[in-house]
Short mmCIF file of C-alpha atoms in Angstrom, two decimals:
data_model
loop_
_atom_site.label_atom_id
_atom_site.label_comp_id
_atom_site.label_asym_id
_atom_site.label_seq_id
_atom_site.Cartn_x
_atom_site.Cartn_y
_atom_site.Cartn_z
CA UNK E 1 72.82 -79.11 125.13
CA UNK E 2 75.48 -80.13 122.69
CA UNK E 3 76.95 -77.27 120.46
CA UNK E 4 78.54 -78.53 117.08
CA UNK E 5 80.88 -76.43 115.14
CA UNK E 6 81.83 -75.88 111.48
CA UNK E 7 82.63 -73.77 109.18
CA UNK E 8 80.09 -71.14 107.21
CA UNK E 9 79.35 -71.66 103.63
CA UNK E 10 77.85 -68.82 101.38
CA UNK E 11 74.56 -69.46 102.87
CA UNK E 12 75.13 -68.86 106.11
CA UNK E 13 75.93 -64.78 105.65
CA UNK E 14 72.37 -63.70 106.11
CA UNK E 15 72.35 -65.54 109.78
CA UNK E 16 75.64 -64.42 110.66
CA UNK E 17 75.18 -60.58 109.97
CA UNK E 18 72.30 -61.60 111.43
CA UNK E 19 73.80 -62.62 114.54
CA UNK E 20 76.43 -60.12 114.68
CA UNK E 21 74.25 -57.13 114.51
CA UNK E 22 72.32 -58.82 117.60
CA UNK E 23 75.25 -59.42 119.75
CA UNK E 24 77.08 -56.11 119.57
CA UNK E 25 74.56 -53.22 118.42
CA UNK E 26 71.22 -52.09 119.01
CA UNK E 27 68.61 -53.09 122.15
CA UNK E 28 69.15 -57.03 121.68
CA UNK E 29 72.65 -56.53 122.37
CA UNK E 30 71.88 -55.20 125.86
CA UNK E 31 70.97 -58.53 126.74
CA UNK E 32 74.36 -59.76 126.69
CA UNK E 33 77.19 -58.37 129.23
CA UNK E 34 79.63 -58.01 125.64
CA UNK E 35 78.19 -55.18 123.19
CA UNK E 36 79.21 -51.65 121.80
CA UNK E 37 75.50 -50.75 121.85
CA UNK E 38 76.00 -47.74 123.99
CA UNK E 39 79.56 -47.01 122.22
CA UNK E 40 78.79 -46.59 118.56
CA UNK E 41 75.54 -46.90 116.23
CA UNK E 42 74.69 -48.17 112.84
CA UNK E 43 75.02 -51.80 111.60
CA UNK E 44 78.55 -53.44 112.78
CA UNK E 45 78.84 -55.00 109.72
CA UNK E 46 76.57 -55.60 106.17
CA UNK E 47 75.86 -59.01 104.19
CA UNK E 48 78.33 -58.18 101.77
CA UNK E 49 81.07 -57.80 104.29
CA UNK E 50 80.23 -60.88 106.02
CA UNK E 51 79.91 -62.40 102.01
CA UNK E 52 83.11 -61.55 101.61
CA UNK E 53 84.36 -62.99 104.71
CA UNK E 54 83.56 -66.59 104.19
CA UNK E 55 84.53 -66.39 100.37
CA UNK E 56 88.03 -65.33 101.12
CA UNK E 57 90.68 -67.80 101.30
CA UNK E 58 92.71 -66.38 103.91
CA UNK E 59 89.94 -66.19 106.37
CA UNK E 60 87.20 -68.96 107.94
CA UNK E 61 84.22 -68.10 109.73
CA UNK E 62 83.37 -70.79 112.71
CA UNK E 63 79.66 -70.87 113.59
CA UNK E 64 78.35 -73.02 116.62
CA UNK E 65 75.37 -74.31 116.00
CA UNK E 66 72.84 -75.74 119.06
CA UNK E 67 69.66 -77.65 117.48
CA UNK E 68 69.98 -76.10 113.97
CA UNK E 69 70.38 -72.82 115.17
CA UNK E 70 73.30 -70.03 114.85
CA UNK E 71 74.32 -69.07 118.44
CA UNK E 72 77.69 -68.26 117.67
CA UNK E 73 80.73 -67.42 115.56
CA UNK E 74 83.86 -65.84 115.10
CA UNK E 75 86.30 -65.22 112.37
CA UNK E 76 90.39 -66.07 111.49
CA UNK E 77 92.50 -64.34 109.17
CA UNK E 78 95.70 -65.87 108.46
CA UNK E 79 97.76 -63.30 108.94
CA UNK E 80 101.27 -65.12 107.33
CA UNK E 81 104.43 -65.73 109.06
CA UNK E 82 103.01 -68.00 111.80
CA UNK E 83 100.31 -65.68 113.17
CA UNK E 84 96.67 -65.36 112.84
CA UNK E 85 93.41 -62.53 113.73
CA UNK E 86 90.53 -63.41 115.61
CA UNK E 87 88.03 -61.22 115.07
CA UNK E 88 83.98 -60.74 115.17
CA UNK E 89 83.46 -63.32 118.34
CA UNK E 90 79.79 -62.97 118.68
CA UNK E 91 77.69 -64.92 121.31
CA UNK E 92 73.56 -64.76 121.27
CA UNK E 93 73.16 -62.65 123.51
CA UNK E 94 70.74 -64.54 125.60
CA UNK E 95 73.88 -67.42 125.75
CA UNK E 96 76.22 -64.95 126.87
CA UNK E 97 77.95 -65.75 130.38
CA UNK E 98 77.79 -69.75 130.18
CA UNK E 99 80.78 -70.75 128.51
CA UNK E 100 80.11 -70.71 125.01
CA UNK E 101 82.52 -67.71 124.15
CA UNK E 102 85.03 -69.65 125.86
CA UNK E 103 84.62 -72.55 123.75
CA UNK E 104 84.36 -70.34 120.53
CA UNK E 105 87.54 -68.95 121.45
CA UNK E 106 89.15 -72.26 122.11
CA UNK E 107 87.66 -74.09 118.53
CA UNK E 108 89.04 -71.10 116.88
CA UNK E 109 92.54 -71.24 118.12
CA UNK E 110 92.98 -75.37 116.87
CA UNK E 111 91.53 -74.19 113.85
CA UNK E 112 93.78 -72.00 113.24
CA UNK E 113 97.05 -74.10 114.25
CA UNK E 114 95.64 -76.69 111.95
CA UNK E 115 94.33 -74.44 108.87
CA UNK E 116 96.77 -72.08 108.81
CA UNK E 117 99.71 -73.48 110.70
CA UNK E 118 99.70 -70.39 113.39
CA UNK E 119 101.68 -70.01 116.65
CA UNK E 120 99.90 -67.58 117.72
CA UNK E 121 96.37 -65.21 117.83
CA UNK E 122 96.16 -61.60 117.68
CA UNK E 123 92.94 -59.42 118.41
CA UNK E 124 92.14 -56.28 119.13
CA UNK E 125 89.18 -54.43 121.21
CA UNK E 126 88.10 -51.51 121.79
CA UNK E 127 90.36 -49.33 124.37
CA UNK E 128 87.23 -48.24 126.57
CA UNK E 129 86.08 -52.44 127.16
CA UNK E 130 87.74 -52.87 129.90
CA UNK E 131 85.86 -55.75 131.02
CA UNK E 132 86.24 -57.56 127.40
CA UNK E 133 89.73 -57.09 127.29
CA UNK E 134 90.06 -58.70 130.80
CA UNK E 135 88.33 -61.77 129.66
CA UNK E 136 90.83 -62.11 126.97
CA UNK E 137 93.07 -61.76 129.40
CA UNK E 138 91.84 -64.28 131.64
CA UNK E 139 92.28 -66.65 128.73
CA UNK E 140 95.58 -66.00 128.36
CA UNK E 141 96.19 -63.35 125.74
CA UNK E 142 98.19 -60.24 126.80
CA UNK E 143 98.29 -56.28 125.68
CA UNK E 144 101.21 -56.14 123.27
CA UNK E 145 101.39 -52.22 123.95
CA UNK E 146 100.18 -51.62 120.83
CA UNK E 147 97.44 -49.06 120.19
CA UNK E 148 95.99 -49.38 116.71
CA UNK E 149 93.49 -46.15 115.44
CA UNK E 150 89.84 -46.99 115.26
CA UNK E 151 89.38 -49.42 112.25
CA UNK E 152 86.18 -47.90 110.81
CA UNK E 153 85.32 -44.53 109.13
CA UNK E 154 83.84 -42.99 112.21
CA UNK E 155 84.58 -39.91 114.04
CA UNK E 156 85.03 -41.47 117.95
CA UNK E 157 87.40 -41.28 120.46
CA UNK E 158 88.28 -44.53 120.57
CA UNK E 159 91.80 -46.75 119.99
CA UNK E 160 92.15 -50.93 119.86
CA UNK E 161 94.57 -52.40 122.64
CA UNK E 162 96.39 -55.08 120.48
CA UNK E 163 96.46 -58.54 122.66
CA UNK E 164 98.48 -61.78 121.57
CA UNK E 165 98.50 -65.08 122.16
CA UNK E 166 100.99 -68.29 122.07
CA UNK E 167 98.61 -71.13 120.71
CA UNK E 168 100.34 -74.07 119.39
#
């Protein structure tokens, strides 16, 4: 099956909340190996957020699309000075484990050498996901030693392990 990539317009939000809520909260998330359904509750994100997102100059959402439909995305923020932040890499769930997260990851990082002119990717993830941050890792990105506090208004436990990559 052939996945084609581009870049979401303002009406794409409503599929891409969409899409994120499924991949990392609530019981569709299960289905994937990659959620936070049993670390945190409520919506990840809202359409205004994700609005926001696509509008902003300094940031492009990537969506892969398979037949017409949404069954991934991710986000860049340039972040100035030759660096860039991946962020929100969402798989369907029921895709998750063939390669498509790979490829997300991959898309993303020549997008952002060519949009923004970055060097290199930063991300962060949750401290507990130890199994997401060693995929990362087995794509090449490596723990900075930074720990940054929890980016939402939430009362958990929880830090992000910064991880950096070269890419161009």
């Amino acid at each position: 099956m052939t996945t084609t990539y581009r870049i979401a317009g303002p009406a794409d939000a409503p599929a891409v909340r969409a899409l994120i809520e499924s991949g990392y909260r609530g019981d569709s998330a299960r289905q994937g190996w990659s959620h936070e359904a049993d670390l945190l509750e409520g919506d990840r994100t809202n359409l205004e957020e994700v609005s926001a997102m696509i509008a902003a100059p300094e940031k492009r959402v990537l969506l892969a699309e398979r037949d017409g439909a949404l069954v991934g995305t991710v986000t860049i923020t340039d972040l100035g000075g030759g660096k860039a932040y991946m962020g929100l890499l969402c798989v369907s769930p029921t895709l998750q484990a063939g390669g498509l997260g790979r490829a997300l990851v991959s898309e993303v990082e020549a997008l952002a050498v060519r949009e923004f002119g970055a060097a290199a990717m930063e991300l962060i993830v949750v401290d507990v996901r130890a199994e997401l941050i060693a995929w990362y890792e087995r794509r090449g990105y490596v723990r900075t030693g930074e720990l940054r506090p929890f980016p939402l208004p939430m009362d958990v436990p929880y830090q992000m392990v910064v991880l950096e990559r070269a890419i161009s």
